[in-house]
Short mmCIF file of C-alpha atoms in Angstrom, two decimals:
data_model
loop_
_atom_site.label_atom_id
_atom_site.label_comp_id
_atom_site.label_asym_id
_atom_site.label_seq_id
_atom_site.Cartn_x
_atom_site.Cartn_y
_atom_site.Cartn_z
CA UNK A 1 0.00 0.00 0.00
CA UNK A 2 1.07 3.54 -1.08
CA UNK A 3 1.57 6.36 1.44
CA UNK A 4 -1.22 8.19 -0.69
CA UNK A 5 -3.79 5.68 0.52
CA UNK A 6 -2.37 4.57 3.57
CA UNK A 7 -5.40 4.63 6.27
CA UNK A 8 -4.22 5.47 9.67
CA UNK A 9 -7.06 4.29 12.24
CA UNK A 10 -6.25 4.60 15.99
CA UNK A 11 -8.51 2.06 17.91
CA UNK A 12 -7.45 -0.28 20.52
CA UNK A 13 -7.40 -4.00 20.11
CA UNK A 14 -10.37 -6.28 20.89
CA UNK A 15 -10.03 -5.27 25.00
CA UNK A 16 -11.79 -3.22 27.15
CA UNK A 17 -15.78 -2.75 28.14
CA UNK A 18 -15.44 1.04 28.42
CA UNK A 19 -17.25 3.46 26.24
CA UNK A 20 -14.26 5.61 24.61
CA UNK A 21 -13.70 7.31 21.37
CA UNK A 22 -11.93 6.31 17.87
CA UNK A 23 -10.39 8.79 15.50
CA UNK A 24 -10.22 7.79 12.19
CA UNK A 25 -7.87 8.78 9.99
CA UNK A 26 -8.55 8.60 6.15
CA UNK A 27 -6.14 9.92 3.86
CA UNK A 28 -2.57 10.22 2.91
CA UNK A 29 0.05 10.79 5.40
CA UNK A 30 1.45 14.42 5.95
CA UNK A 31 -1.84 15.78 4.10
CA UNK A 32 -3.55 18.59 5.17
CA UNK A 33 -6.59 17.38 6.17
CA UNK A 34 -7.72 15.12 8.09
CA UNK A 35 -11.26 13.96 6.69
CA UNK A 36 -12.89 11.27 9.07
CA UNK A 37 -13.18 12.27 12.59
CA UNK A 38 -16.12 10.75 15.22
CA UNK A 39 -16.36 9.30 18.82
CA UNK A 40 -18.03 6.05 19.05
CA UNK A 41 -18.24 3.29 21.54
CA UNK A 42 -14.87 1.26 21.63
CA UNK A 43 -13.59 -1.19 24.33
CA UNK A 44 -10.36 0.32 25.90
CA UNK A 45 -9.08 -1.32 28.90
CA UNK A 46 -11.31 -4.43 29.59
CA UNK A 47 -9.62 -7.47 29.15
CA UNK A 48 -6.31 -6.28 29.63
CA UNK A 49 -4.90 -10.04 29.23
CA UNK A 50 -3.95 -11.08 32.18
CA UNK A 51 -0.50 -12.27 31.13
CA UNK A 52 -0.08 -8.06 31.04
CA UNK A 53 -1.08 -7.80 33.98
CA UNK A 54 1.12 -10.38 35.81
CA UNK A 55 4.34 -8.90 34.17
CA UNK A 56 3.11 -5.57 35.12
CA UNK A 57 3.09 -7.31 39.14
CA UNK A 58 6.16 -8.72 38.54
CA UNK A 59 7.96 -5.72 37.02
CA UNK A 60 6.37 -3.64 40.18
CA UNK A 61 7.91 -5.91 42.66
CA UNK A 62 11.29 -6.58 40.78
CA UNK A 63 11.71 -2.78 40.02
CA UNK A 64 12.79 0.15 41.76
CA UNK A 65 10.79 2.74 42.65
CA UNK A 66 10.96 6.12 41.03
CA UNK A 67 9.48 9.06 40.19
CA UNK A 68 7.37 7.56 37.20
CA UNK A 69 6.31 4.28 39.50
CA UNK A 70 2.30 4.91 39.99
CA UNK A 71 1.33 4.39 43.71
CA UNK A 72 4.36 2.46 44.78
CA UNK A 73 3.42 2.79 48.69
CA UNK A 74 -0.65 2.22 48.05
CA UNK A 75 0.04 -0.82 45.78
CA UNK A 76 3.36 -2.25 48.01
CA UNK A 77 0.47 -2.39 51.40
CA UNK A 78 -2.15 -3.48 48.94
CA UNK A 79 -0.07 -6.15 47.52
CA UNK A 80 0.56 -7.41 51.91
CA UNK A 81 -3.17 -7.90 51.74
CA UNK A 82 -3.00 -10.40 48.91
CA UNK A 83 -5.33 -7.82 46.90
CA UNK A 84 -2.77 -7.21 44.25
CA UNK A 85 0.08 -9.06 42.53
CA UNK A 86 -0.01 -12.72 42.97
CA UNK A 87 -4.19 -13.55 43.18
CA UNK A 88 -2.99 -16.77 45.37
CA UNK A 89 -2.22 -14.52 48.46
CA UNK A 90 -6.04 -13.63 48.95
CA UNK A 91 -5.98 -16.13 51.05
CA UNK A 92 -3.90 -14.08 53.52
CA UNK A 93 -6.22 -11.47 53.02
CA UNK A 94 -9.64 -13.61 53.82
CA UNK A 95 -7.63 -15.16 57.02
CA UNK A 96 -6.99 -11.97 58.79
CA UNK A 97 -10.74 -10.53 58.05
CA UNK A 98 -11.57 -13.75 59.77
CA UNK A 99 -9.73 -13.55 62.69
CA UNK A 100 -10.77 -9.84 62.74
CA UNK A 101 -14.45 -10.22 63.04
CA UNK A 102 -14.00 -13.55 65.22
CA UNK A 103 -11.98 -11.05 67.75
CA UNK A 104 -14.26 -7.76 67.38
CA UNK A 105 -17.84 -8.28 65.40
CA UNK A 106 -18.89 -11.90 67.16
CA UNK A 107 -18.88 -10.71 70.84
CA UNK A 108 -20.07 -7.50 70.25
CA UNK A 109 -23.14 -8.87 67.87
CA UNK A 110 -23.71 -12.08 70.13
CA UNK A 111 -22.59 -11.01 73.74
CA UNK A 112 -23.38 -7.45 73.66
CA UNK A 113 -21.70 -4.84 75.59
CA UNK A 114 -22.51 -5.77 79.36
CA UNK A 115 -24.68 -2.45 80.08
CA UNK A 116 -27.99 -1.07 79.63
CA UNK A 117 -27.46 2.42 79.16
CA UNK A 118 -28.03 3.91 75.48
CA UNK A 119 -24.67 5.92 75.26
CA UNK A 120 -22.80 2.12 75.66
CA UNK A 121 -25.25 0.94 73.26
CA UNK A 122 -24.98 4.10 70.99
CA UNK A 123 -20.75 3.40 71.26
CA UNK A 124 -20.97 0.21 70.84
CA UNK A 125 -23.04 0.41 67.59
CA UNK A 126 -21.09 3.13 65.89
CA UNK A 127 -17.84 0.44 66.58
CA UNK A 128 -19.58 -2.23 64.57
CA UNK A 129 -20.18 -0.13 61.58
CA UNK A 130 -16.76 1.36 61.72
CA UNK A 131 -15.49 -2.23 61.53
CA UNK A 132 -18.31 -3.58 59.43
CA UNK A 133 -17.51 -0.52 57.13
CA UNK A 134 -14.29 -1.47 56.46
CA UNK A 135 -14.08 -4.49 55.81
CA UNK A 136 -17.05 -4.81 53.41
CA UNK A 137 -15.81 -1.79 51.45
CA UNK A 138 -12.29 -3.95 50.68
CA UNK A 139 -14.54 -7.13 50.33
CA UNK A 140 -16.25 -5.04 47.52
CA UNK A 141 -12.89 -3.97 46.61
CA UNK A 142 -11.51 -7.40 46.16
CA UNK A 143 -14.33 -8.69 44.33
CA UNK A 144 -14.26 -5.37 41.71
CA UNK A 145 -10.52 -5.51 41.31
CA UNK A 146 -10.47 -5.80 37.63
CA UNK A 147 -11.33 -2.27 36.77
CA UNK A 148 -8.84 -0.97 39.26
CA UNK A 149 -6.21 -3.24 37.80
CA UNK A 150 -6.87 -1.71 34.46
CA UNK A 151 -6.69 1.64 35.85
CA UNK A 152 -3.24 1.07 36.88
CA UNK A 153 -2.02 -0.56 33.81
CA UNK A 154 -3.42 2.47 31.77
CA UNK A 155 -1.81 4.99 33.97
CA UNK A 156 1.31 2.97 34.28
CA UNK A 157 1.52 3.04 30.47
CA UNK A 158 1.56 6.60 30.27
CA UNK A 159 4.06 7.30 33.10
CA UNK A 160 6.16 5.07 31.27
CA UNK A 161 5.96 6.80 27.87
CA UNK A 162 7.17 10.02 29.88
CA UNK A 163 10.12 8.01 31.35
CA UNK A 164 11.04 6.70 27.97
CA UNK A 165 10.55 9.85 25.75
CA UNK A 166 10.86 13.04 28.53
CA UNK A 167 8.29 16.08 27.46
CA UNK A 168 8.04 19.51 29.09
CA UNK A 169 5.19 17.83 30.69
CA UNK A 170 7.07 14.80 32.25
CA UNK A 171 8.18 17.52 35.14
CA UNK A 172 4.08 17.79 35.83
CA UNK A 173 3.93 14.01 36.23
CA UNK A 174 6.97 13.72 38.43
CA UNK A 175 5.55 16.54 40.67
CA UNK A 176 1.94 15.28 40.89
CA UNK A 177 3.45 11.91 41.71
CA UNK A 178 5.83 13.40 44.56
CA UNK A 179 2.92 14.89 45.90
CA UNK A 180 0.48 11.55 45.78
CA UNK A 181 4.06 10.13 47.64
CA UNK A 182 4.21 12.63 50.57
CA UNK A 183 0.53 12.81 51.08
CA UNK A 184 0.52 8.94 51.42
CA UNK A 185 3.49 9.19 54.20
CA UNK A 186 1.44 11.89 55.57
CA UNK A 187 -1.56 9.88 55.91
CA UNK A 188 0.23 6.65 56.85
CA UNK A 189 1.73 8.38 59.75
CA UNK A 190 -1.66 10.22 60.97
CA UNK A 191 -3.42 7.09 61.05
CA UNK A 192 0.16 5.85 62.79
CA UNK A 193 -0.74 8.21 65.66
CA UNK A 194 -4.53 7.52 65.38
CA UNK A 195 -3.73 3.76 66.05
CA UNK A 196 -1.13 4.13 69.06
CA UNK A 197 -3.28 6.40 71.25
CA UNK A 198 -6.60 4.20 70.37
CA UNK A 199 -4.37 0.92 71.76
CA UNK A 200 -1.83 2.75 74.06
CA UNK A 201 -4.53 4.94 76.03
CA UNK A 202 -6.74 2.65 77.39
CA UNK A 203 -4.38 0.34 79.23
CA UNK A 204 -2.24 3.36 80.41
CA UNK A 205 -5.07 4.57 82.32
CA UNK A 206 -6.20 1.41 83.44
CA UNK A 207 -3.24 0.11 85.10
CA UNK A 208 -2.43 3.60 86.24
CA UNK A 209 -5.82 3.52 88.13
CA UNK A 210 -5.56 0.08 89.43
CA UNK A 211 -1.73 0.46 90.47
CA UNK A 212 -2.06 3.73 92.31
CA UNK A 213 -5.63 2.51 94.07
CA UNK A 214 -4.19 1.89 97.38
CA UNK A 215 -7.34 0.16 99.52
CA UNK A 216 -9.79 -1.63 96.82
CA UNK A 217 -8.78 -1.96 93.63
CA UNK A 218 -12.31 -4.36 92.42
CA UNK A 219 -13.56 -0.92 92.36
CA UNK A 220 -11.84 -0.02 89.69
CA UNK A 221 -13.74 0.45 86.20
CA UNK A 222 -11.18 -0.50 83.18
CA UNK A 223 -11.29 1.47 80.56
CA UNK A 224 -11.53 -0.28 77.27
CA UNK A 225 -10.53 0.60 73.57
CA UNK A 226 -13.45 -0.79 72.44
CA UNK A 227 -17.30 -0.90 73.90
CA UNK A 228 -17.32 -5.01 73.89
CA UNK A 229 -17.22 -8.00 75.69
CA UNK A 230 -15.06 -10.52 74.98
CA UNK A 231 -16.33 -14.08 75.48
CA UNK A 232 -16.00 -15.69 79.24
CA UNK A 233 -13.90 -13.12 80.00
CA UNK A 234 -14.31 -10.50 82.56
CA UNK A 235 -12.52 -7.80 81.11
CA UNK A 236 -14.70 -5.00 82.89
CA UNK A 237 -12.85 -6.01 86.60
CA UNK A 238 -10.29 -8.70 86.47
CA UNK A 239 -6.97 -7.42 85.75
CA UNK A 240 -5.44 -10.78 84.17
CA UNK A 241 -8.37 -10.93 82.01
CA UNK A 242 -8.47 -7.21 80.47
CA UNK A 243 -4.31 -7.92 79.66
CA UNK A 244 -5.01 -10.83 77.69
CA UNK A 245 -7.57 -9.34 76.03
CA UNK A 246 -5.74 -5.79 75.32
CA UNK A 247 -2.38 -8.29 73.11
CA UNK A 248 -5.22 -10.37 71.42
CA UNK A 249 -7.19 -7.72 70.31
CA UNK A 250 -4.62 -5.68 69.30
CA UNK A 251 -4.15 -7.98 65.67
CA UNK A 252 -7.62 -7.19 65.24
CA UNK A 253 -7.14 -3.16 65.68
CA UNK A 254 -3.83 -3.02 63.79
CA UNK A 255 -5.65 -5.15 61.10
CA UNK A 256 -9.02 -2.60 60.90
CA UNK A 257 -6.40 0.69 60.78
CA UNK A 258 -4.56 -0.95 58.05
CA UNK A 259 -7.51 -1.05 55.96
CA UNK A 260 -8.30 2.25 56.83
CA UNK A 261 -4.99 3.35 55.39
CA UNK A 262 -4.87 1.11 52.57
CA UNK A 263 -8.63 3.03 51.56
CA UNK A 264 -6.65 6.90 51.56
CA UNK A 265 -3.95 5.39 49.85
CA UNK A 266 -5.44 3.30 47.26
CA UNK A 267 -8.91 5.08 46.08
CA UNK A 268 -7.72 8.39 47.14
CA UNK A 269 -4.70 7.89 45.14
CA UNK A 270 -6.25 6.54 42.28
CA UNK A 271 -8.84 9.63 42.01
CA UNK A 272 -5.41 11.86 42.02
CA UNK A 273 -3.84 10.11 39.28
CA UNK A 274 -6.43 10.34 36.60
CA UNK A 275 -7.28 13.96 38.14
CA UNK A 276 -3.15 14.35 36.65
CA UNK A 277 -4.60 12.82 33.16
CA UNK A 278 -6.59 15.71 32.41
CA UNK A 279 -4.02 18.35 33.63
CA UNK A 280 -1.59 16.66 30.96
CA UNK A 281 -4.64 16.98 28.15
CA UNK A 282 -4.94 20.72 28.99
CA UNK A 283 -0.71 21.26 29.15
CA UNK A 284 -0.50 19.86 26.01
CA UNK A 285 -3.56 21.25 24.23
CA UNK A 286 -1.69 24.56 25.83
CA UNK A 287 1.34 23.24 23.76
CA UNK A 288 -0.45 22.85 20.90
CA UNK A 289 -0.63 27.01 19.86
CA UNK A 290 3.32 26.62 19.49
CA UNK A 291 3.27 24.30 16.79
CA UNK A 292 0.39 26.01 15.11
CA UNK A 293 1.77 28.54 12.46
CA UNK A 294 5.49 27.36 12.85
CA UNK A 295 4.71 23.23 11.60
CA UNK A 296 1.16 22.52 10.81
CA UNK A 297 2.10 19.15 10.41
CA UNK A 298 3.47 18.32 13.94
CA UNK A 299 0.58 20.39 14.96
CA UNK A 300 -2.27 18.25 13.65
CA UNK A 301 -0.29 14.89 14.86
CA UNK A 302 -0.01 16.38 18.01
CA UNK A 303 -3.68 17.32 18.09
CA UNK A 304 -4.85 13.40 17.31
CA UNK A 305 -1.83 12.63 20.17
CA UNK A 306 -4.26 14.72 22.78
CA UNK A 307 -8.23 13.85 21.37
CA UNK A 308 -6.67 9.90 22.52
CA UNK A 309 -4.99 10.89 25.27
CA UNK A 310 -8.29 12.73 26.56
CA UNK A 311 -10.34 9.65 25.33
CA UNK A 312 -8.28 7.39 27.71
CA UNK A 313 -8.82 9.83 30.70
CA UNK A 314 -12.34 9.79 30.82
CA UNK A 315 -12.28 6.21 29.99
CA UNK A 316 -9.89 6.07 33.36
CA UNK A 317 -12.93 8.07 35.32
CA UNK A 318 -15.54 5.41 33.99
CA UNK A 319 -13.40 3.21 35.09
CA UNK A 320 -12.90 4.73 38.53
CA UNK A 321 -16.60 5.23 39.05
CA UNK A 322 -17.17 1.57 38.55
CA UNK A 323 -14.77 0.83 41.09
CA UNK A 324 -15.58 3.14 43.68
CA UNK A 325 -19.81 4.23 43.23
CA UNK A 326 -20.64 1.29 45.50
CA UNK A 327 -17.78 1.95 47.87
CA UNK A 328 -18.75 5.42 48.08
CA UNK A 329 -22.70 4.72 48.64
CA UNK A 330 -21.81 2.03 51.32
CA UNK A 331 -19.06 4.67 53.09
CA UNK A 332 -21.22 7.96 52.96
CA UNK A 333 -24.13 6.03 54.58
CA UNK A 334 -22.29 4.28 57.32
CA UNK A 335 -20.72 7.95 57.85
CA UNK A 336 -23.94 9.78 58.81
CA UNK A 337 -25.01 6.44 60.93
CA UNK A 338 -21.56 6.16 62.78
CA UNK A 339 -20.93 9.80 63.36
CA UNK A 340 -24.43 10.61 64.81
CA UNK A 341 -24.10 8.19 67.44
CA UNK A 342 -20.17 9.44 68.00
CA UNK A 343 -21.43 12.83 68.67
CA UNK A 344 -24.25 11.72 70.55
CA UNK A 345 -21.70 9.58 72.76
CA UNK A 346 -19.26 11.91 73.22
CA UNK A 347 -21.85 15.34 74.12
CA UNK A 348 -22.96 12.65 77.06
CA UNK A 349 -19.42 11.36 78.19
CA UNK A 350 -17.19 13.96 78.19
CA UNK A 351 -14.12 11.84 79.83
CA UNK A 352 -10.89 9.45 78.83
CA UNK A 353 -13.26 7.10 77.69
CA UNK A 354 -14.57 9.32 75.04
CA UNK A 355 -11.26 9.83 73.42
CA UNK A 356 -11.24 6.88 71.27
CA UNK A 357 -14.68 7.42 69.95
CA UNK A 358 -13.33 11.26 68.94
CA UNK A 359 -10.62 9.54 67.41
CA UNK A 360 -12.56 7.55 65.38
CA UNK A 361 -14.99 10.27 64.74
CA UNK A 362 -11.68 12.24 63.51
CA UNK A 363 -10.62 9.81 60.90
CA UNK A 364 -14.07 9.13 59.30
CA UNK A 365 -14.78 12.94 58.91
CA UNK A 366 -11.08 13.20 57.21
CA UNK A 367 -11.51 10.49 55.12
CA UNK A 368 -14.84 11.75 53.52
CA UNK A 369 -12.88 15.44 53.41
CA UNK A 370 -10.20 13.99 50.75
CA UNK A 371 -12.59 11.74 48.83
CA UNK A 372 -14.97 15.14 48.81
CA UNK A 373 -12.33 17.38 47.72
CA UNK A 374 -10.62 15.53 45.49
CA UNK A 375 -13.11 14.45 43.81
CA UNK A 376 -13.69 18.37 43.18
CA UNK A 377 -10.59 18.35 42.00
CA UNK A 378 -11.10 15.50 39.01
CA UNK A 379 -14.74 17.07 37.91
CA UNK A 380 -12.99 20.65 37.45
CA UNK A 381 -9.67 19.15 35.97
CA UNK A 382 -12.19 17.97 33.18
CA UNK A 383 -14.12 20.80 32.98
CA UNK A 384 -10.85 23.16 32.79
CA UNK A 385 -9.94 20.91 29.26
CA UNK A 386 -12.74 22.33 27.57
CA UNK A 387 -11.78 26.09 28.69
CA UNK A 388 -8.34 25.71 27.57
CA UNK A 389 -9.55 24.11 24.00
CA UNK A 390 -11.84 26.98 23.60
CA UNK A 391 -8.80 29.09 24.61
CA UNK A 392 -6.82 28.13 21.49
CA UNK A 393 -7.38 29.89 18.20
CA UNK A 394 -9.25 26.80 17.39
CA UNK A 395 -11.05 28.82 14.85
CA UNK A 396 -8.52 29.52 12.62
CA UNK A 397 -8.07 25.62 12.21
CA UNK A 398 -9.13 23.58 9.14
CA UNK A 399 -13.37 22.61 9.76
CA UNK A 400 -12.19 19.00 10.11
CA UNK A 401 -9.17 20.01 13.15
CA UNK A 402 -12.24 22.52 14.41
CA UNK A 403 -14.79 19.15 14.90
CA UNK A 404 -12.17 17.12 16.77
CA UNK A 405 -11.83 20.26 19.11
CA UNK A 406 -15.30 20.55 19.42
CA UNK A 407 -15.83 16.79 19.91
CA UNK A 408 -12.94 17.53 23.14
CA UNK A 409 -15.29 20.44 24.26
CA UNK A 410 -18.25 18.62 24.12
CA UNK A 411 -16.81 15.50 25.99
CA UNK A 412 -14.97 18.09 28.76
CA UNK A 413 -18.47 19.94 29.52
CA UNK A 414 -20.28 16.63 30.50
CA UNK A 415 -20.12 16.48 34.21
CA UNK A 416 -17.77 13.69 35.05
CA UNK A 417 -16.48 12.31 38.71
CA UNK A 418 -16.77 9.70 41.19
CA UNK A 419 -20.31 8.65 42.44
CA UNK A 420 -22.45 7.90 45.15
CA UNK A 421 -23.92 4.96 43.99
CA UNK A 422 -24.34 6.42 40.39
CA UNK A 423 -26.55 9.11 42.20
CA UNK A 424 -24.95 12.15 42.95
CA UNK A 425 -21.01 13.23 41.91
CA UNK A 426 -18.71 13.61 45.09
CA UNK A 427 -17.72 17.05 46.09
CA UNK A 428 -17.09 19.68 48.31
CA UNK A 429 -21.00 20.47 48.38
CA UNK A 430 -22.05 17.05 49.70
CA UNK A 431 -19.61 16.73 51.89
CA UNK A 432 -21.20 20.16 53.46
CA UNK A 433 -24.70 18.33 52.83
CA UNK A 434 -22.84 14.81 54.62
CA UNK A 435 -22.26 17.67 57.67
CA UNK A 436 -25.74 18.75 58.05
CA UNK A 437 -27.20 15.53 57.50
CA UNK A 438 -25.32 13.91 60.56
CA UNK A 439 -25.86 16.86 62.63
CA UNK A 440 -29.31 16.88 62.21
CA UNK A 441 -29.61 13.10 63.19
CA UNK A 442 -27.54 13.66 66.08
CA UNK A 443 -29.79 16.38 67.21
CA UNK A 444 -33.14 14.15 67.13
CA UNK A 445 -31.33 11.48 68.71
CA UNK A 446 -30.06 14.37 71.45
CA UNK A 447 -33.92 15.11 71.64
CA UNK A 448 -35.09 11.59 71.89
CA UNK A 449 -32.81 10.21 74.56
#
């Protein structure tokens, strides 16, 4: 085939189940126009084979990590879990969330907490859905981990490119992905602190009290880390039985904050990264007026370069919606449940006890915070692609280069995010609405008891 009737048709292979777009190409090389140009529904990323997908594992875990690695702390915890790399280590994964809910969930579901009063039953409540929370968010996680694995693989591929062929742009990836790396210490060591006062107070003050009680120390009410019983044990009064009960439940606490980190780390992450797709379509589309009067050519091959590049980042936010709407709709209803009856327990309590249940309260209203603002961050990122493609002198382009910029406009304007549940996007606003809907829940329960 000549180069006068070569076809050039960009389209990914028979993979993906992702609606994305295909620019076709009809004519001969280096011409001036370009005369076929339309979005239609194309498979992307599904069915990334899964020998891709192993090498990509193995490459992780043999490799380095640098400043082009994508989420080398989120995916190195994730992989401890057995939720990434080798699929044989779920096992590990299923064996701890056993043990967990054996040490924590059974005696507070089947024993109860050993009082009558509301505010232990309002605590003690609040604790199950924290835990229950948790772990069936990463249960959903682990049985949804194909999208997320070809979210990586696609964002992976592109840091890669930037590594192999360095752009004016490849100094925006290695910032954004600094930035992803010192939040993620950040947050590691926060929930670090979180997790050593929740264990550390409890039996500090206990054995304080019981030590320095000089006449009866039965008297003595321990205080616990958790509103529970635990089995035949009397962990309320008997000093042998509250130690053994503080170094067996600890597993079970170390094992609930690690999934609390590994849920900033990995889905907050994740939103970041293809929020740092559509800043690279807007720097290059920025690029792009350079190129215009001084090589036309490099121009329009730089434009089809950017309409795929965009096509794979909204692609990426389908993708991310799929993973995380159901996540989202299970966390943001468990939030206004479990934060209600925090506040509630804590206005009513105002003592050591209540520190634990602050803490908690503390790291759930964080949590929804970053998902809430960065999620602002992704919708405007792909709103901002459309204002900087109007900003060009698109215009004075050929009408076929005008309709692929207006195809990029049109795509950019369409709201686009992560979910509740397919029902609402996740911003600042609802978290403000999240605010007000647990205060006014806390408020009737204030009212009724």
């Amino acid at each position: 085939m000549t180069s006068s009737g070569l076809q050039c048709r960009f389209r990914d292979s028979k993979t993906t189940g992702v609606n994305g777009c295909v620019l076709d190409t009809v004519g001969p090389v280096g011409s001036s126009s370009v005369r076929h140009f339309h979005y239609r529904k194309l498979n992307m990323f599904a069915s990334v084979p899964q020998r891709t997908i192993r090498q990509d594992y193995r490459s992780n875990e043999d490799s380095a990590d640098d400043d082009f690695t994508v989420m080398p702390l989120g995916l190195r915890l994730l992989r401890y879990s057995g939720l990434w790399g080798d699929p044989q280590r779920k096992r590990s994964f299923v064996f701890m969330l056993l043990g967990t809910i054996l040490l924590l969930i059974v005696p507070k579901v089947v024993l109860g907490t050993g009082s009558d009063s509301f505010d232990s039953f309002a605590r003690s409540t609040a604790e199950f859905i924290f835990c229950y929370n948790n772990y069936l968010m990463m249960a959903i996680f682990a049985v949804q981990r194909k999208p997320f694995e070809q979210l990586i693989v696609a964002v992976q591929q592109l840091f890669d490119k930037h590594r192999a062929r360095p752009t004016p742009t490849s100094a925006l990836v290695v910032t954004v992905n600094r930035q992803i790396m010192r939040y993620s210490r950040l947050y590691v060591i926060v929930q670090g602190v979180y997790f050593l006062i929740f264990n550390l107070l409890p039996p500090v003050v206990t054995y304080h009290a019981y030590f320095t009680t000089s006449s009866n120390a039965t008297n003595v009410t321990f205080l616990l880390p958790v509103e529970s019983r635990f089995y035949f044990m009397d962990i309320r009064h008997s000093i042998v039985d509250y130690t053994i009960f503080t170094i067996v439940a600890c597993p079970a606490f170390l094992f609930t904050a690690y999934l609390t980190v590994l849920k900033g780390l990995v889905f907050i992450g994740i939103i970041m990264y293809n929020t740092l797709q559509y800043q690279l379509v807007s720097s290059h589309v920025q690029d792009l007026t350079t190129h215009y009067r001084t090589d036309p050519a490099l121009y329009r091959r730089q434009l089809t370069e950017i309409v795929n590049q965009h096509s794979v980042a909204t692609n990426c936010t389908k993708l991310l919606d799929s993973v995380l709407s159901l996540i989202l709709l299970v966390q943001f209803t468990n939030t206004v449940l479990m934060c209600c009856l925090f506040l509630f327990y804590i206005s009513k309590n105002i003592n050591s006890g209540a520190i634990n249940v602050l803490l908690l309260f503390l790291a759930l209203t964080v949590e929804n915070f970053c998902f809430s603002y960065f999620g602002t961050k992704l919708t405007e990122e792909n709103q901002a692609v459309g204002g900087t493609v109007y900003s060009i002198p698109w215009y004075k382009s050929s009408p076929s280069l005008q309709k692929q910029l207006q195809q990029m406009m049109r795509h950019a304007h369409k709201p686009r995010g992560i979910t509740v549940g397919k029902f609402y996007i996740v911003d600042v606003s609802s978290f403000g609405q999240l605010i007000k809907m647990i205060f006014s829940y806390y408020l009737i329960l204030k009212e009724l008891f």
